[in-house]
Tab-separated table of C-alpha atoms and ligand atoms in Angstrom:
chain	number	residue	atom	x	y	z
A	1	UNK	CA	0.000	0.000	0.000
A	2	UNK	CA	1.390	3.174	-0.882
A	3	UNK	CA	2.562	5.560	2.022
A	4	UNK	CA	1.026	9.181	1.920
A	5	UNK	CA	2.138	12.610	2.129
A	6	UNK	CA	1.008	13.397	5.652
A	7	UNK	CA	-0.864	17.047	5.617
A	8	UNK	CA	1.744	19.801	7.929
A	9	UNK	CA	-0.059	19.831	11.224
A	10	UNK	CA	-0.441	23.409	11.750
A	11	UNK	CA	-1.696	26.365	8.880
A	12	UNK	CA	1.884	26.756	6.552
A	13	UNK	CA	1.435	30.571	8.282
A	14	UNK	CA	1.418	29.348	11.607
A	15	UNK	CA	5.599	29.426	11.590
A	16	UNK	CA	6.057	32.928	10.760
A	17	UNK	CA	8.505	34.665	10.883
A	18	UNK	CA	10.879	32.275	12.050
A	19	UNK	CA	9.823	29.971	9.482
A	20	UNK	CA	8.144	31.556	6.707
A	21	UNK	CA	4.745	30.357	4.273
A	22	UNK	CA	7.026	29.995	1.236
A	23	UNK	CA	9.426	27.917	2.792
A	24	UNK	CA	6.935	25.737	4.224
A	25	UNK	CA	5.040	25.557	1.018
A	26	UNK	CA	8.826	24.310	-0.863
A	27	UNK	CA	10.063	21.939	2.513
A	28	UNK	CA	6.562	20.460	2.655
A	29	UNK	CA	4.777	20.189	-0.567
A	30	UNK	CA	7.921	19.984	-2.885
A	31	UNK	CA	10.622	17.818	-0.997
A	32	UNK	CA	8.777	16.130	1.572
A	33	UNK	CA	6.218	15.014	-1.214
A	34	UNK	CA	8.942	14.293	-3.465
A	35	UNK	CA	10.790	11.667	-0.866
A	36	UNK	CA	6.893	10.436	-0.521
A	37	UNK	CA	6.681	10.014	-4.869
A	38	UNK	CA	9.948	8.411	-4.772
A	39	UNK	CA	9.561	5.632	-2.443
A	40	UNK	CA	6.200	4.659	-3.396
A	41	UNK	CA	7.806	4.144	-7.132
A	42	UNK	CA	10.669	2.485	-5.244
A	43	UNK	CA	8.411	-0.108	-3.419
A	44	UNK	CA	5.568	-0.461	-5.782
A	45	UNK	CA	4.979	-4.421	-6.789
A	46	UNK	CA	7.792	-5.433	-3.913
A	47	UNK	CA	7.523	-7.068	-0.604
A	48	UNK	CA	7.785	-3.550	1.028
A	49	UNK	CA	4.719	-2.418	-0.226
A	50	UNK	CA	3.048	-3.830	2.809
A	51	UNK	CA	4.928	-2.856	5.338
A	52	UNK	CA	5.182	-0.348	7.548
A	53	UNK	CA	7.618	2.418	6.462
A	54	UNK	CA	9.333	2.226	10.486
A	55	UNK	CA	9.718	-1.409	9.771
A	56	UNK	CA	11.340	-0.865	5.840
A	57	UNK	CA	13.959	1.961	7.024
A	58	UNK	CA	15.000	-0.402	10.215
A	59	UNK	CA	15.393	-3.416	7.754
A	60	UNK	CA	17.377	-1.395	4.495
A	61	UNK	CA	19.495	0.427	6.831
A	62	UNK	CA	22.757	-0.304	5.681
A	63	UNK	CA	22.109	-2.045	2.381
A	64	UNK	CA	23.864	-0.917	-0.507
A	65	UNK	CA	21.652	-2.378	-2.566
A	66	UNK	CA	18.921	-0.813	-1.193
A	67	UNK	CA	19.904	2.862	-0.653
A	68	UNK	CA	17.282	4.661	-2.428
A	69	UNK	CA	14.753	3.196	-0.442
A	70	UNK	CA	16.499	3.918	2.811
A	71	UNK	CA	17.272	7.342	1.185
A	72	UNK	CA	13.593	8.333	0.236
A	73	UNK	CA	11.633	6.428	3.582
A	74	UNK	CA	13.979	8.040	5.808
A	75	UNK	CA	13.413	11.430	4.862
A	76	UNK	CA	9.736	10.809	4.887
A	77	UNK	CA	9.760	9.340	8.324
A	78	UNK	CA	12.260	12.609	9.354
A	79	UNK	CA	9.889	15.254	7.706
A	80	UNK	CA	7.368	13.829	9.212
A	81	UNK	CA	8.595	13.603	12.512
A	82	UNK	CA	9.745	17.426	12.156
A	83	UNK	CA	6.829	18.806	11.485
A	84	UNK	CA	5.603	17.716	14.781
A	85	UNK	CA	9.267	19.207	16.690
A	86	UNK	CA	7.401	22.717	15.553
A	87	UNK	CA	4.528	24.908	16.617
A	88	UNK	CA	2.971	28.410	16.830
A	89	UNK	CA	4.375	29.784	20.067
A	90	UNK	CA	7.393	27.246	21.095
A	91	UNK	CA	10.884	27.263	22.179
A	92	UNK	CA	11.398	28.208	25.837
A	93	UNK	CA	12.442	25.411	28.159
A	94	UNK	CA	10.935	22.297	28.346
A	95	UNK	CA	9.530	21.327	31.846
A	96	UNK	CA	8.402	17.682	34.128
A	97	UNK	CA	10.044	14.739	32.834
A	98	UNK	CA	11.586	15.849	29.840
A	99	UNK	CA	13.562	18.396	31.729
A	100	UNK	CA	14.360	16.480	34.592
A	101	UNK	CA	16.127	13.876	32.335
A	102	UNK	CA	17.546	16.474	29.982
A	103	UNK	CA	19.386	18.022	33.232
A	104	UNK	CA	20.395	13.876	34.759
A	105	UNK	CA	21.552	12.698	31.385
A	106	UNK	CA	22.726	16.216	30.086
A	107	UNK	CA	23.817	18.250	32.504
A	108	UNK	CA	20.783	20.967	32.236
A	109	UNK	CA	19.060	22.618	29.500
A	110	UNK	CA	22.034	25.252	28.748
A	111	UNK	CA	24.231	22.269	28.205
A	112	UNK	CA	21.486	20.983	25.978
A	113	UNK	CA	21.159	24.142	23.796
A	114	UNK	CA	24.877	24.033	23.935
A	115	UNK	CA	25.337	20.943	22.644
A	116	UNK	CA	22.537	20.881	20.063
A	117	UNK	CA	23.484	24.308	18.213
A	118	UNK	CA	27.125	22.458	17.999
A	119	UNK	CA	25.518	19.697	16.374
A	120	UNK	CA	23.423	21.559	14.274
A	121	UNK	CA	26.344	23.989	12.871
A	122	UNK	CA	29.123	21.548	12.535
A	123	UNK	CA	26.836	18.442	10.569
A	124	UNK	CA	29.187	18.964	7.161
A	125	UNK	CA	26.565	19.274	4.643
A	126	UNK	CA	23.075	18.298	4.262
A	127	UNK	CA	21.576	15.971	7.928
A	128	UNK	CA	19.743	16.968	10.911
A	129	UNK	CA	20.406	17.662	14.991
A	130	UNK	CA	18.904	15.180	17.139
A	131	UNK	CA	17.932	14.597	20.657
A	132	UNK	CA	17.547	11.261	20.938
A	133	UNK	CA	16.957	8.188	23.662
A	134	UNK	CA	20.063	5.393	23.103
A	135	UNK	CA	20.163	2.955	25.998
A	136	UNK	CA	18.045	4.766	28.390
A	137	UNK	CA	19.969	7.976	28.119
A	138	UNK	CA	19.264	11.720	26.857
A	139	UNK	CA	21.900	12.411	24.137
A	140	UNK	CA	22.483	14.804	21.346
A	141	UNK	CA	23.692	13.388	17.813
A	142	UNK	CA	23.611	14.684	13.933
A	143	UNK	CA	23.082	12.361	11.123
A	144	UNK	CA	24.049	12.979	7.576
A	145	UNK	CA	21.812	13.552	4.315
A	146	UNK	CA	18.489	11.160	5.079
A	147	UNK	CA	19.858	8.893	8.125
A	148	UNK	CA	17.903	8.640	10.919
A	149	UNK	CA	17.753	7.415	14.519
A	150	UNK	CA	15.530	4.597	13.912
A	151	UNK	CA	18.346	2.891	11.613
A	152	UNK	CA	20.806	3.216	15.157
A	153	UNK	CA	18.251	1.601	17.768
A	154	UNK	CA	17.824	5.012	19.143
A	155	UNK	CA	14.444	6.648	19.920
A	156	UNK	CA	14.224	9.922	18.520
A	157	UNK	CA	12.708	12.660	20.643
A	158	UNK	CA	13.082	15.977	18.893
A	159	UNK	CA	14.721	16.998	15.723
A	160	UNK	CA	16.265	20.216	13.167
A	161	UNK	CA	16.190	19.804	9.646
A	162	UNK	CA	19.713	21.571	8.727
A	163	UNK	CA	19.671	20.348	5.058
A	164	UNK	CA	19.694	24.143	2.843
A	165	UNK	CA	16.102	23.760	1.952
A	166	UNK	CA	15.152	23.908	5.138
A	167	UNK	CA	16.121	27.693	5.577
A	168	UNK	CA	17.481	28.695	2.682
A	169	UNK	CA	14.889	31.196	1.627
A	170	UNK	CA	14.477	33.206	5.370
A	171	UNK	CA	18.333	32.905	5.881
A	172	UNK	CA	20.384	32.062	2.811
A	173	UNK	CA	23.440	31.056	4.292
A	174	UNK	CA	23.044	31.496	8.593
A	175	UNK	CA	22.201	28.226	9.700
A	176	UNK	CA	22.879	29.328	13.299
A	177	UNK	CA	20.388	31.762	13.119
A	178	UNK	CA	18.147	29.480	11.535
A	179	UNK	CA	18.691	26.812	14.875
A	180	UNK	CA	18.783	29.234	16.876
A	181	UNK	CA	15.211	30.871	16.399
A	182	UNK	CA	13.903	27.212	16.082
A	183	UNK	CA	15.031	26.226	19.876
A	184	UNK	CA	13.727	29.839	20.607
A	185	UNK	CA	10.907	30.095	19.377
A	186	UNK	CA	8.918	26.986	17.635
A	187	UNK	CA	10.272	24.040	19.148
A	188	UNK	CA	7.823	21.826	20.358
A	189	UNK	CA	8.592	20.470	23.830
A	190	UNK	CA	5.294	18.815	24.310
A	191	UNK	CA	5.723	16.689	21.499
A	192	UNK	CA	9.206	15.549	22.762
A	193	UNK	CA	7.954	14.850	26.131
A	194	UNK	CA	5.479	12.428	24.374
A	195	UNK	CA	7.977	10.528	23.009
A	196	UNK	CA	9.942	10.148	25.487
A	197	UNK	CA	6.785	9.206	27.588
A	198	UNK	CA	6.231	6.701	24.568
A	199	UNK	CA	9.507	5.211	24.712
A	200	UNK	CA	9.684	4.125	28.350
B	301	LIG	MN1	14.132	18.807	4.659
């Protein structure tokens, strides 16, 4: 069964001005649907038609042979998952459980902005900033191009698409400023507490 392009979860205005309508319009209805085209051609008439698309990335991670799919489903799961890192009215500091652990396994949510804006600015290239569960723990990673925590065993709690397309058109080149207004003022803590809620 062919996977679909999952509708943004908030109005493409709703970002603005940290993450402007046009950009939105581009991320979302040209890339995101193009990984989305992409892998349904990729799958069509195979055995991983009819499976999930969490269950395909895990199982062509590392395949040679199988790189496009692992290319195109992983940046549909990652969009995807996104998306939901972002809202009208985020950013701040996170608070309960999610903070607790984020100052136990991190060493407090300073460290944590610290850490993630490092990631962010030094992935080489296209990839994405991650904080992710691995083993129980809080940590920050970055993955390059389309991989993904879910091909590592890791749970993946909150994300930054720092690919060019992703803030190319509101900030050309500054992708600090990009991250930066992101943590400040869209990320979604909520939806990271839920998956970290989710994951134990
Ligand atoms: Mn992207």
């Amino acid at each position: 069964m062919a996977i679909e392009l999952p509708p943004l979860p908030y109005d493409a205005k709703a970002l603005e001005p940290h993450i402007s309508a046009n950009t939105l319009s581009f991320h979302h209805g040209k890339h995101h649907a193009a990984y989305v085209n992409n892998y349904n051609n990729l799958t069509k008439d195979t055995p991983y038609a009819s499976k999930s698309l969490e269950e395909v990335v895990k199982e062509v991670a590392g395949d040679a042979a199988k790189v496009g799919i692992f290319n195109n489903g992983a940046q549909v799961w990652n969009h995807s998952f996104f998306w939901n890192c972002l809202k009208h009215d985020g950013g701040g500091k996170p608070s309960g459980a999610l903070a607790a652990k984020i100052d136990a396994d991190i060493g407090g949510f300073d460290k944590f902005v610290e850490e993630f804006k490092t990631a962010a600015t030094t992935q080489f290239g296209s990839g994405w900033a991650w904080l992710v569960l691995d083993g129980g723990k809080l940590k920050v990673t970055k993955t390059a191009n389309a991989d993904t925590p879910l091909a590592h065993g890791q749970t993946a709690l909150f994300t930054v698409d720092v690919w060019e397309h992703a803030y190319y058109l509101d900030y050309q080149n500054r992708r600090p400023d990009f991250v930066a207004a992101v943590l400040q003022h869209l990320a979604n803590w909520e939806f990271a507490a839920q998956n970290l809620a989710k994951a134990k």
